[in-house]
Amino acid sequence: QVQLVESGGGLVQAGGSLRLSCAASGRAFYSYAMGWFRQAPGKERDFVAAISYTGGSTYYADSVKGRFTISRDNVKNMVYLQMNSLKPEDTAVYYCAAARSYAKGSVYEYWGQGTQVTVSS
């Protein structure tokens, strides 16, 4: 089992940057693919980015490609989401999640509690 705790959210102006962190505890963190998702008020939760077990492969939602970067540190059991050129439409609660498979459409088994990101115009 994996426990996930996000941090780093906050209020930022459009065009600014934020770095989200996700601390993982539990066994075999390196055996999980990791992802970031977000949920805006009144909307469904959407996929943002995913990273493979060793960090050697990533993929992103089209809406964040070129602006966001996902990374991981398997020594520290951490996952990060660097968000640049933020837009008001990026405002959402951001969630870190863990999956046993890196394949697109995988079921994410473990979720954090979320961290709020608000981008002002």
PDB file of C-alpha atoms in Angstrom:
ATOM      1  CA  GLN A   1       0.000   0.000   0.000  1.00  0.00           C
ATOM      2  CA  VAL A   2       1.091   3.561  -0.731  1.00  0.00           C
ATOM      3  CA  GLN A   3       0.176   6.760   1.100  1.00  0.00           C
ATOM      4  CA  LEU A   4       0.451  10.021  -0.811  1.00  0.00           C
ATOM      5  CA  VAL A   5       0.585  13.595   0.472  1.00  0.00           C
ATOM      6  CA  GLU A   6       0.624  16.577  -1.886  1.00  0.00           C
ATOM      7  CA  SER A   7       1.987  20.028  -1.127  1.00  0.00           C
ATOM      8  CA  GLY A   8       3.019  23.184  -2.912  1.00  0.00           C
ATOM      9  CA  GLY A   9      -0.310  24.546  -4.064  1.00  0.00           C
ATOM     10  CA  GLY A  10      -1.266  28.173  -3.693  1.00  0.00           C
ATOM     11  CA  LEU A  11      -2.326  31.365  -5.396  1.00  0.00           C
ATOM     12  CA  VAL A  12      -0.328  32.614  -8.365  1.00  0.00           C
ATOM     13  CA  GLN A  13      -0.845  35.174 -11.106  1.00  0.00           C
ATOM     14  CA  ALA A  14      -1.321  34.135 -14.694  1.00  0.00           C
ATOM     15  CA  GLY A  15       2.038  33.504 -16.330  1.00  0.00           C
ATOM     16  CA  GLY A  16       3.598  32.454 -13.057  1.00  0.00           C
ATOM     17  CA  SER A  17       4.962  29.130 -11.889  1.00  0.00           C
ATOM     18  CA  LEU A  18       4.368  26.633  -9.105  1.00  0.00           C
ATOM     19  CA  ARG A  19       5.989  23.350  -8.170  1.00  0.00           C
ATOM     20  CA  LEU A  20       3.814  20.681  -6.631  1.00  0.00           C
ATOM     21  CA  SER A  21       5.322  17.898  -4.572  1.00  0.00           C
ATOM     22  CA  CYS A  22       3.939  14.514  -3.632  1.00  0.00           C
ATOM     23  CA  ALA A  23       5.516  12.536  -0.799  1.00  0.00           C
ATOM     24  CA  ALA A  24       4.960   8.792  -0.932  1.00  0.00           C
ATOM     25  CA  SER A  25       5.260   6.346   1.926  1.00  0.00           C
ATOM     26  CA  GLY A  26       4.839   2.617   1.930  1.00  0.00           C
ATOM     27  CA  ARG A  27       6.524  -0.224   0.163  1.00  0.00           C
ATOM     28  CA  ALA A  28       8.125  -0.385  -3.262  1.00  0.00           C
ATOM     29  CA  PHE A  29       7.448   3.150  -4.461  1.00  0.00           C
ATOM     30  CA  TYR A  30       9.651   2.399  -7.479  1.00  0.00           C
ATOM     31  CA  SER A  31       7.171  -0.264  -8.633  1.00  0.00           C
ATOM     32  CA  TYR A  32       4.381   2.254  -9.217  1.00  0.00           C
ATOM     33  CA  ALA A  33       3.774   4.545 -12.125  1.00  0.00           C
ATOM     34  CA  MET A  34       2.788   7.959 -10.834  1.00  0.00           C
ATOM     35  CA  GLY A  35       0.355  10.497 -12.138  1.00  0.00           C
ATOM     36  CA  TRP A  36      -1.065  13.928 -11.512  1.00  0.00           C
ATOM     37  CA  PHE A  37      -4.727  14.709 -11.987  1.00  0.00           C
ATOM     38  CA  ARG A  38      -6.810  17.819 -11.406  1.00  0.00           C
ATOM     39  CA  GLN A  39     -10.412  18.682 -10.698  1.00  0.00           C
ATOM     40  CA  ALA A  40     -11.900  22.119 -11.244  1.00  0.00           C
ATOM     41  CA  PRO A  41     -15.115  23.173  -9.483  1.00  0.00           C
ATOM     42  CA  GLY A  42     -18.135  21.535 -11.057  1.00  0.00           C
ATOM     43  CA  LYS A  43     -16.026  19.440 -13.413  1.00  0.00           C
ATOM     44  CA  GLU A  44     -14.784  15.881 -13.568  1.00  0.00           C
ATOM     45  CA  ARG A  45     -11.296  14.939 -12.506  1.00  0.00           C
ATOM     46  CA  ASP A  46      -8.915  15.068 -15.484  1.00  0.00           C
ATOM     47  CA  PHE A  47      -5.579  13.479 -16.212  1.00  0.00           C
ATOM     48  CA  VAL A  48      -2.618  15.880 -16.272  1.00  0.00           C
ATOM     49  CA  ALA A  49       0.620  13.891 -16.493  1.00  0.00           C
ATOM     50  CA  ALA A  50       2.167  10.499 -15.795  1.00  0.00           C
ATOM     51  CA  ILE A  51       5.663   9.154 -15.273  1.00  0.00           C
ATOM     52  CA  SER A  52       7.020   5.642 -15.541  1.00  0.00           C
ATOM     53  CA  TYR A  53       8.573   3.605 -12.727  1.00  0.00           C
ATOM     54  CA  THR A  54      12.128   4.857 -13.239  1.00  0.00           C
ATOM     55  CA  GLY A  55      11.178   8.259 -14.585  1.00  0.00           C
ATOM     56  CA  GLY A  56      12.469   7.494 -18.036  1.00  0.00           C
ATOM     57  CA  SER A  57       9.162   8.064 -19.784  1.00  0.00           C
ATOM     58  CA  THR A  58       6.404  10.633 -19.393  1.00  0.00           C
ATOM     59  CA  TYR A  59       3.230  11.748 -21.117  1.00  0.00           C
ATOM     60  CA  TYR A  60       0.922  14.707 -20.708  1.00  0.00           C
ATOM     61  CA  ALA A  61      -2.527  15.993 -21.398  1.00  0.00           C
ATOM     62  CA  ASP A  62      -2.542  18.223 -24.482  1.00  0.00           C
ATOM     63  CA  SER A  63      -3.705  21.159 -22.366  1.00  0.00           C
ATOM     64  CA  VAL A  64      -0.478  21.215 -20.329  1.00  0.00           C
ATOM     65  CA  LYS A  65       2.070  19.890 -22.814  1.00  0.00           C
ATOM     66  CA  GLY A  66       5.064  22.195 -23.040  1.00  0.00           C
ATOM     67  CA  ARG A  67       4.134  24.015 -19.828  1.00  0.00           C
ATOM     68  CA  PHE A  68       4.153  21.293 -17.153  1.00  0.00           C
ATOM     69  CA  THR A  69       6.884  18.796 -16.311  1.00  0.00           C
ATOM     70  CA  ILE A  70       6.481  15.696 -14.164  1.00  0.00           C
ATOM     71  CA  SER A  71       9.482  14.140 -12.450  1.00  0.00           C
ATOM     72  CA  ARG A  72      10.237  11.698  -9.668  1.00  0.00           C
ATOM     73  CA  ASP A  73      12.981  10.840  -7.186  1.00  0.00           C
ATOM     74  CA  ASN A  74      12.875   7.170  -6.210  1.00  0.00           C
ATOM     75  CA  VAL A  75      15.476   7.680  -3.480  1.00  0.00           C
ATOM     76  CA  LYS A  76      13.375  10.317  -1.718  1.00  0.00           C
ATOM     77  CA  ASN A  77      10.032   8.729  -2.688  1.00  0.00           C
ATOM     78  CA  MET A  78       8.863  11.975  -4.241  1.00  0.00           C
ATOM     79  CA  VAL A  79       6.971  13.019  -7.335  1.00  0.00           C
ATOM     80  CA  TYR A  80       6.920  16.590  -8.627  1.00  0.00           C
ATOM     81  CA  LEU A  81       4.895  18.665 -11.048  1.00  0.00           C
ATOM     82  CA  GLN A  82       6.596  21.812 -12.282  1.00  0.00           C
ATOM     83  CA  MET A  83       3.955  24.141 -13.689  1.00  0.00           C
ATOM     84  CA  ASN A  84       5.032  27.104 -15.805  1.00  0.00           C
ATOM     85  CA  SER A  85       3.109  29.708 -17.794  1.00  0.00           C
ATOM     86  CA  LEU A  86       0.066  29.102 -15.637  1.00  0.00           C
ATOM     87  CA  LYS A  87      -3.344  30.114 -16.922  1.00  0.00           C
ATOM     88  CA  PRO A  88      -6.592  30.812 -15.042  1.00  0.00           C
ATOM     89  CA  GLU A  89      -7.996  27.603 -16.538  1.00  0.00           C
ATOM     90  CA  ASP A  90      -5.334  25.650 -14.648  1.00  0.00           C
ATOM     91  CA  THR A  91      -7.172  26.494 -11.419  1.00  0.00           C
ATOM     92  CA  ALA A  92      -8.136  23.221  -9.748  1.00  0.00           C
ATOM     93  CA  VAL A  93      -7.412  20.823  -6.941  1.00  0.00           C
ATOM     94  CA  TYR A  94      -4.406  18.764  -7.991  1.00  0.00           C
ATOM     95  CA  TYR A  95      -4.072  15.133  -6.964  1.00  0.00           C
ATOM     96  CA  CYS A  96      -1.122  12.771  -6.970  1.00  0.00           C
ATOM     97  CA  ALA A  97      -1.896   9.108  -7.673  1.00  0.00           C
ATOM     98  CA  ALA A  98      -0.137   5.752  -8.006  1.00  0.00           C
ATOM     99  CA  ALA A  99      -0.807   2.937 -10.455  1.00  0.00           C
ATOM    100  CA  ARG A 100       0.717  -0.488 -10.993  1.00  0.00           C
ATOM    101  CA  SER A 101       0.742   0.022 -14.747  1.00  0.00           C
ATOM    102  CA  TYR A 102       2.163   2.929 -16.749  1.00  0.00           C
ATOM    103  CA  ALA A 103      -0.124   2.228 -19.707  1.00  0.00           C
ATOM    104  CA  LYS A 104      -2.561   4.955 -20.724  1.00  0.00           C
ATOM    105  CA  GLY A 105      -5.934   4.391 -19.155  1.00  0.00           C
ATOM    106  CA  SER A 106      -4.504   2.523 -16.189  1.00  0.00           C
ATOM    107  CA  VAL A 107      -6.473   2.406 -12.986  1.00  0.00           C
ATOM    108  CA  TYR A 108      -4.847   4.500 -10.289  1.00  0.00           C
ATOM    109  CA  GLU A 109      -5.189   2.678  -6.978  1.00  0.00           C
ATOM    110  CA  TYR A 110      -3.890   5.204  -4.480  1.00  0.00           C
ATOM    111  CA  TRP A 111      -4.663   8.901  -4.206  1.00  0.00           C
ATOM    112  CA  GLY A 112      -3.546  11.854  -2.148  1.00  0.00           C
ATOM    113  CA  GLN A 113      -5.862  14.360  -0.532  1.00  0.00           C
ATOM    114  CA  GLY A 114      -5.174  17.062  -3.105  1.00  0.00           C
ATOM    115  CA  THR A 115      -3.688  20.547  -3.088  1.00  0.00           C
ATOM    116  CA  GLN A 116      -5.436  23.672  -4.337  1.00  0.00           C
ATOM    117  CA  VAL A 117      -3.930  25.691  -7.185  1.00  0.00           C
ATOM    118  CA  THR A 118      -5.536  29.030  -7.995  1.00  0.00           C
ATOM    119  CA  VAL A 119      -4.376  31.132 -10.936  1.00  0.00           C
ATOM    120  CA  SER A 120      -5.589  34.713 -11.007  1.00  0.00           C
ATOM    121  CA  SER A 121      -5.963  36.682 -14.219  1.00  0.00           C
TER     122      SER A 121
END
